[in-house]
mmCIF file of C-alpha atoms in Angstrom:
data_model
loop_
_atom_site.group_PDB
_atom_site.id
_atom_site.type_symbol
_atom_site.label_atom_id
_atom_site.label_comp_id
_atom_site.label_asym_id
_atom_site.label_seq_id
_atom_site.Cartn_x
_atom_site.Cartn_y
_atom_site.Cartn_z
ATOM 1 C CA MET A 505 0.111 0.080 -0.095
ATOM 2 C CA ALA A 506 1.333 3.508 -1.060
ATOM 3 C CA GLN A 507 1.775 5.843 1.706
ATOM 4 C CA GLU A 508 -0.312 8.962 1.924
ATOM 5 C CA GLU A 509 1.174 12.178 1.459
ATOM 6 C CA PRO A 510 2.187 14.762 3.941
ATOM 7 C CA ASN A 511 -0.113 17.380 2.475
ATOM 8 C CA PHE A 512 -3.201 15.448 2.282
ATOM 9 C CA SER A 513 -2.727 14.425 5.702
ATOM 10 C CA ARG A 514 -2.230 18.058 7.637
ATOM 11 C CA THR A 515 -5.534 18.600 5.594
ATOM 12 C CA ARG A 516 -7.771 15.901 7.075
ATOM 13 C CA ARG A 517 -6.241 16.690 10.628
ATOM 14 C CA LYS A 518 -7.484 20.293 9.848
ATOM 15 C CA LYS A 519 -10.778 19.399 8.799
ATOM 16 C CA ARG A 520 -11.263 17.590 11.823
ATOM 17 C CA ARG A 521 -9.951 20.194 13.817
ATOM 18 C CA ASN A 522 -12.375 22.311 12.635
ATOM 19 C CA ARG A 523 -15.009 19.934 12.799
ATOM 20 C CA SER A 524 -14.602 19.243 16.593
ATOM 21 C CA ASN A 525 -14.282 23.291 17.105
ATOM 22 C CA ARG A 526 -17.566 23.637 15.354
ATOM 23 C CA ILE A 527 -19.339 20.841 17.665
ATOM 24 C CA LEU A 528 -17.581 22.077 20.664
ATOM 25 C CA ASN A 529 -18.715 25.764 20.064
ATOM 26 C CA LEU A 530 -21.991 24.423 19.053
ATOM 27 C CA LEU A 531 -21.856 22.816 22.534
ATOM 28 C CA ILE A 532 -21.042 25.755 24.290
ATOM 29 C CA GLY A 533 -23.836 28.026 22.845
ATOM 30 C CA ILE A 534 -26.413 25.516 24.024
ATOM 31 C CA VAL A 535 -25.277 25.320 27.442
ATOM 32 C CA VAL A 536 -24.930 29.425 27.476
ATOM 33 C CA LEU A 537 -28.760 29.149 26.239
ATOM 34 C CA LEU A 538 -29.369 26.991 28.572
ATOM 35 C CA ILE A 539 -28.168 29.246 31.632
ATOM 36 C CA ILE A 540 -29.652 32.143 30.119
ATOM 37 C CA VAL A 541 -33.163 30.329 30.024
ATOM 38 C CA VAL A 542 -32.918 28.676 33.603
ATOM 39 C CA ALA A 543 -31.682 32.356 35.052
ATOM 40 C CA THR A 544 -34.441 34.099 33.408
ATOM 41 C CA SER A 545 -37.311 31.305 34.656
ATOM 42 C CA ILE A 546 -35.710 31.830 38.168
ATOM 43 C CA ILE A 547 -35.814 35.877 38.109
ATOM 44 C CA LEU A 548 -39.584 35.550 36.661
ATOM 45 C CA GLN A 549 -40.508 33.255 38.815
ATOM 46 C CA GLY A 550 -38.865 35.100 42.096
ATOM 47 C CA GLY A 551 -40.855 38.211 41.098
ATOM 48 C CA GLU A 552 -44.083 36.519 40.865
ATOM 49 C CA ASP A 553 -43.614 34.966 44.526
ATOM 50 C CA GLN A 554 -42.532 38.921 45.891
ATOM 51 C CA ALA A 555 -45.507 39.834 44.371
ATOM 52 C CA ASP A 556 -47.456 37.467 46.015
ATOM 53 C CA GLU A 557 -45.861 37.867 49.433
ATOM 54 C CA ASP A 558 -46.743 42.006 48.888
ATOM 55 C CA ALA A 559 -50.155 40.816 47.931
ATOM 56 C CA VAL A 560 -50.744 38.970 51.161
ATOM 57 C CA ALA A 561 -48.939 41.645 53.291
ATOM 58 C CA ASP A 562 -51.410 44.294 51.837
ATOM 59 C CA GLN A 563 -54.485 42.101 52.212
ATOM 60 C CA THR A 564 -53.070 41.729 55.987
ATOM 61 C CA VAL A 565 -52.985 45.321 56.548
ATOM 62 C CA THR A 566 -56.029 45.785 55.184
ATOM 63 C CA GLU A 567 -57.952 43.501 56.874
ATOM 64 C CA ASP A 568 -56.302 44.551 60.692
ATOM 65 C CA ASN A 569 -57.365 48.139 59.837
ATOM 66 C CA ALA A 570 -60.550 46.954 58.889
ATOM 67 C CA ASN A 571 -60.849 45.113 62.336
ATOM 68 C CA THR A 572 -59.327 48.416 64.316
ATOM 69 C CA GLU A 573 -62.210 50.383 62.945
ATOM 70 C CA GLU A 574 -64.827 48.227 63.669
ATOM 71 C CA GLN A 575 -63.212 47.880 67.672
ATOM 72 C CA ALA A 576 -62.828 51.490 68.202
ATOM 73 C CA PRO A 577 -65.374 53.292 70.082
ATOM 74 C CA THR A 578 -67.994 55.508 68.161
ATOM 75 C CA GLY A 579 -68.375 58.168 70.648
ATOM 76 C CA ASN A 580 -67.601 59.231 74.164
ATOM 77 C CA VAL A 581 -68.747 56.962 76.862
ATOM 78 C CA THR A 582 -70.726 58.416 79.422
ATOM 79 C CA ASP A 583 -71.587 55.552 81.444
ATOM 80 C CA GLU A 584 -69.718 53.662 83.719
ATOM 81 C CA HIS A 585 -70.324 50.181 85.946
ATOM 82 C CA ASP A 586 -69.440 48.511 89.014
ATOM 83 C CA GLU A 587 -67.925 44.749 89.187
ATOM 84 C CA ASP A 588 -71.836 43.521 89.181
ATOM 85 C CA GLY A 589 -72.735 45.542 86.110
ATOM 86 C CA ASN A 590 -74.806 47.917 87.918
ATOM 87 C CA ASP A 591 -74.963 51.422 86.070
ATOM 88 C CA LEU A 592 -72.885 54.003 88.051
ATOM 89 C CA GLN A 593 -74.093 57.730 88.358
ATOM 90 C CA LEU A 594 -70.697 59.931 87.313
ATOM 91 C CA GLU A 595 -69.578 62.961 89.723
ATOM 92 C CA ASN A 596 -70.371 65.363 86.921
ATOM 93 C CA ASP A 597 -73.869 64.106 86.439
ATOM 94 C CA PRO A 598 -76.174 67.213 86.517
ATOM 95 C CA GLU A 599 -78.901 65.322 88.098
ATOM 96 C CA ILE A 600 -76.664 65.035 91.543
ATOM 97 C CA GLY A 601 -77.143 66.855 93.692
ATOM 98 C CA ASN A 602 -78.880 68.484 97.108
ATOM 99 C CA GLU A 603 -81.450 66.297 97.951
ATOM 100 C CA GLU A 604 -83.561 69.067 98.992
ATOM 101 C CA ASN A 605 -83.264 70.926 95.299
ATOM 102 C CA ARG A 606 -84.282 67.944 93.461
ATOM 103 C CA GLN A 607 -87.191 68.161 91.505
ATOM 104 C CA PRO A 608 -89.847 65.407 91.210
ATOM 105 C CA GLU A 609 -89.638 62.808 88.628
ATOM 106 C CA GLU A 610 -91.935 62.999 85.596
ATOM 107 C CA ASP A 611 -94.170 60.631 84.886
ATOM 108 C CA ASN A 612 -93.767 60.167 80.756
ATOM 109 C CA THR A 613 -97.439 59.063 80.621
ATOM 110 C CA HIS A 614 -98.120 62.421 81.643
ATOM 111 C CA SER A 615 -98.961 65.501 79.008
ATOM 112 C CA PRO A 616 -96.836 68.722 79.368
ATOM 113 C CA GLY A 617 -99.678 69.906 80.988
ATOM 114 C CA THR A 618 -100.713 73.488 80.700
ATOM 115 C CA VAL A 619 -100.397 76.655 82.478
ATOM 116 C CA THR A 620 -103.125 79.152 83.388
ATOM 117 C CA ILE A 621 -102.527 82.522 84.951
ATOM 118 C CA VAL A 622 -105.606 84.495 86.308
ATOM 119 C CA PRO A 623 -104.726 88.113 87.087
ATOM 120 C CA SER A 624 -106.692 89.175 90.141
ATOM 121 C CA GLU A 625 -108.479 92.075 91.338
ATOM 122 C CA ASP A 626 -107.292 91.583 94.900
ATOM 123 C CA LYS A 627 -104.525 94.396 96.020
ATOM 124 C CA VAL A 628 -102.655 91.344 98.091
ATOM 125 C CA ILE A 629 -103.057 89.159 94.844
ATOM 126 C CA LYS A 630 -101.154 90.009 91.237
ATOM 127 C CA GLU A 631 -102.255 86.914 89.588
ATOM 128 C CA THR A 632 -103.089 83.071 90.157
ATOM 129 C CA VAL A 633 -101.018 80.126 88.467
ATOM 130 C CA ILE A 634 -102.229 76.732 88.153
ATOM 131 C CA ASP A 635 -99.943 74.514 86.409
ATOM 132 C CA THR A 636 -101.110 71.302 85.336
ATOM 133 C CA SER A 637 -97.558 69.652 84.869
ATOM 134 C CA TRP A 638 -96.953 69.921 88.721
ATOM 135 C CA GLN A 639 -96.328 66.824 89.918
ATOM 136 C CA PRO A 640 -96.211 65.388 93.796
ATOM 137 C CA ILE A 641 -92.975 66.138 95.429
ATOM 138 C CA GLY A 642 -92.255 62.458 96.779
ATOM 139 C CA THR A 643 -92.142 61.118 100.216
ATOM 140 C CA THR A 644 -90.340 58.792 102.509
ATOM 141 C CA GLN A 645 -93.100 58.635 104.871
ATOM 142 C CA THR A 646 -95.244 55.012 104.769
ATOM 143 C CA GLY A 647 -98.584 54.172 106.519
ATOM 144 C CA GLU A 648 -101.304 56.221 106.851
ATOM 145 C CA HIS A 649 -100.515 60.284 106.363
ATOM 146 C CA ILE A 650 -100.678 62.505 109.217
ATOM 147 C CA SER A 651 -100.281 66.477 108.142
ATOM 148 C CA SER A 652 -97.792 67.437 110.713
ATOM 149 C CA TYR A 653 -96.558 71.589 111.696
ATOM 150 C CA ASP A 654 -93.908 70.161 113.805
ATOM 151 C CA GLY A 655 -90.546 71.739 112.293
ATOM 152 C CA LYS A 656 -88.809 69.003 113.027
ATOM 153 C CA SER A 657 -90.775 66.632 111.674
ATOM 154 C CA VAL A 658 -90.294 64.893 107.973
ATOM 155 C CA ASP A 659 -93.408 65.956 106.634
ATOM 156 C CA TRP A 660 -92.904 69.760 107.826
ATOM 157 C CA GLU A 661 -89.588 69.700 105.418
ATOM 158 C CA GLU A 662 -91.220 67.297 102.363
ATOM 159 C CA LYS A 663 -94.008 70.690 102.620
ATOM 160 C CA LYS A 664 -91.082 73.159 102.298
ATOM 161 C CA LYS A 665 -89.797 71.017 99.519
ATOM 162 C CA ALA A 666 -92.800 70.940 97.379
ATOM 163 C CA LEU A 667 -93.132 74.990 98.014
ATOM 164 C CA ALA A 668 -89.528 75.642 96.542
ATOM 165 C CA TYR A 669 -90.492 73.103 94.101
ATOM 166 C CA ALA A 670 -93.630 75.141 93.113
ATOM 167 C CA THR A 671 -92.001 78.524 92.922
ATOM 168 C CA GLY A 672 -88.254 77.789 91.524
ATOM 169 C CA LEU A 673 -86.809 79.527 94.595
ATOM 170 C CA PRO A 674 -83.516 77.745 95.991
ATOM 171 C CA TYR A 675 -84.606 76.140 98.784
ATOM 172 C CA ASP A 676 -81.914 77.338 100.744
ATOM 173 C CA SER A 677 -82.160 80.907 100.067
ATOM 174 C CA MET A 678 -85.843 81.193 100.408
ATOM 175 C CA ILE A 679 -87.888 82.677 103.390
ATOM 176 C CA PHE A 680 -90.724 80.246 104.847
ATOM 177 C CA TRP A 681 -93.472 82.834 106.232
ATOM 178 C CA LYS A 682 -96.001 80.705 107.164
ATOM 179 C CA ILE A 683 -97.005 77.109 106.443
ATOM 180 C CA LYS A 684 -100.486 76.205 107.678
ATOM 181 C CA ASN A 685 -103.681 74.074 107.407
ATOM 182 C CA GLY A 686 -105.362 74.624 103.820
ATOM 183 C CA GLY A 687 -108.953 73.501 105.016
ATOM 184 C CA GLY A 688 -108.224 70.122 105.346
ATOM 185 C CA PRO A 689 -106.469 67.244 107.049
ATOM 186 C CA GLN A 690 -104.823 66.730 103.842
ATOM 187 C CA GLN A 691 -104.147 70.602 102.599
ATOM 188 C CA SER A 692 -101.630 72.846 103.261
ATOM 189 C CA VAL A 693 -100.907 76.606 102.183
ATOM 190 C CA GLY A 694 -97.533 78.190 102.646
ATOM 191 C CA ILE A 695 -96.098 81.768 102.033
ATOM 192 C CA VAL A 696 -92.845 82.552 101.122
ATOM 193 C CA SER A 697 -90.526 84.680 99.364
ATOM 194 C CA SER A 698 -87.096 85.354 97.872
ATOM 195 C CA ARG A 699 -84.457 86.478 100.360
ATOM 196 C CA ASP A 700 -84.783 89.978 99.325
ATOM 197 C CA ASN A 701 -88.590 89.982 98.986
ATOM 198 C CA GLU A 702 -88.741 90.936 95.701
ATOM 199 C CA LYS A 703 -90.350 87.615 94.685
ATOM 200 C CA LYS A 704 -93.680 86.621 96.764
ATOM 201 C CA TYR A 705 -95.639 83.540 96.781
ATOM 202 C CA ARG A 706 -98.678 81.771 98.790
ATOM 203 C CA VAL A 707 -99.022 78.164 97.065
ATOM 204 C CA TYR A 708 -101.539 75.865 98.025
ATOM 205 C CA LEU A 709 -100.674 72.014 98.528
ATOM 206 C CA GLU A 710 -102.563 68.675 98.775
ATOM 207 C CA TRP A 711 -101.146 65.138 99.906
ATOM 208 C CA VAL A 712 -101.411 62.426 97.466
ATOM 209 C CA ASP A 713 -100.862 58.850 99.194
ATOM 210 C CA GLU A 714 -97.735 57.187 98.677
ATOM 211 C CA LYS A 715 -96.389 60.373 96.322
ATOM 212 C CA GLY A 716 -95.922 63.057 98.565
ATOM 213 C CA TRP A 717 -97.433 66.701 98.674
ATOM 214 C CA LYS A 718 -98.479 67.992 95.144
ATOM 215 C CA PRO A 719 -98.891 71.782 94.572
ATOM 216 C CA VAL A 720 -102.231 72.755 93.004
ATOM 217 C CA LYS A 721 -102.348 76.263 92.789
ATOM 218 C CA MET A 722 -99.785 79.476 93.382
ATOM 219 C CA ASP A 723 -101.010 82.909 93.968
ATOM 220 C CA VAL A 724 -98.150 85.861 93.146
ATOM 221 C CA LEU A 725 -98.354 88.168 95.850
ATOM 222 C CA THR A 726 -97.661 92.068 95.753
ATOM 223 C CA THR A 727 -97.161 92.302 99.379
ATOM 224 C CA LEU A 728 -96.344 90.240 102.386
ATOM 225 C CA ASP A 729 -98.354 92.848 104.565
ATOM 226 C CA PHE A 730 -101.568 91.051 104.989
ATOM 227 C CA ASP A 731 -103.188 88.549 107.933
ATOM 228 C CA TYR A 732 -102.035 85.244 106.976
#
C-alpha cells in the first residue's frame, strides 16, 4: 500500500479539528442558552413570588385596619358600671346634687300640661297660677299620712320642698313666712318669698298617698303685709 502524502494528512487533521471546534462551540452555545433560560425563569418566578407576598401583606394590613375600625369606640363613653354590671352615676352628672333641690321625677305617661294665669283684683294678689304639669314632690313617709306642722318633722320638710318646687326659688335661700292648714287634713298652704322679698308667693298643697305633697295653685303676691 502506498503511503499518504504529508500535505493530504495535514489537511485531513485540520478538517477534523475545525469540525470538533464547531461541535464544541455549538455545545457551548447550547449550554449558555440553557443557562440564560434557567436564569430568566428563576428571576421571573422570584418576581411572581414577591408580588404574591406583597399582595398577601397588603391584604393583611387592610384586614387589620378594618378590624381596628370596627373595634374603635364610636363616641364618648358616658356610663360606667361596677363589678356587678350595675350602672354608676358619674360625679359630673347634672342630676346629682343636694337632695333638697331635686325636682320630682316626671311621669312620661303625663302630657306636658298647661299653665293658666288669672289676673286678680285683690290688692294682695297680682295673679293666680295653675300648672297642670306639677307633680307630687315624693315622700319617704309610709303608712297612714298625718299632716304635721312640727318644724322638725319629715312631713314639715317635705312641705317646704314642695313650696320650693312650685315657686322655683332656691330651697336654701328662700324665706318660709307661714305654713298652715289649707282647709282639710290633707291640705296645706304656705307663704314664702325670696331673701330680698322681691318674689312673693302663696302656694296651696294637697297630699297624694304614697307620692307626697303636690302643688295645686299658686298666688303671686304683691305684698307680705296682710293677715296670714
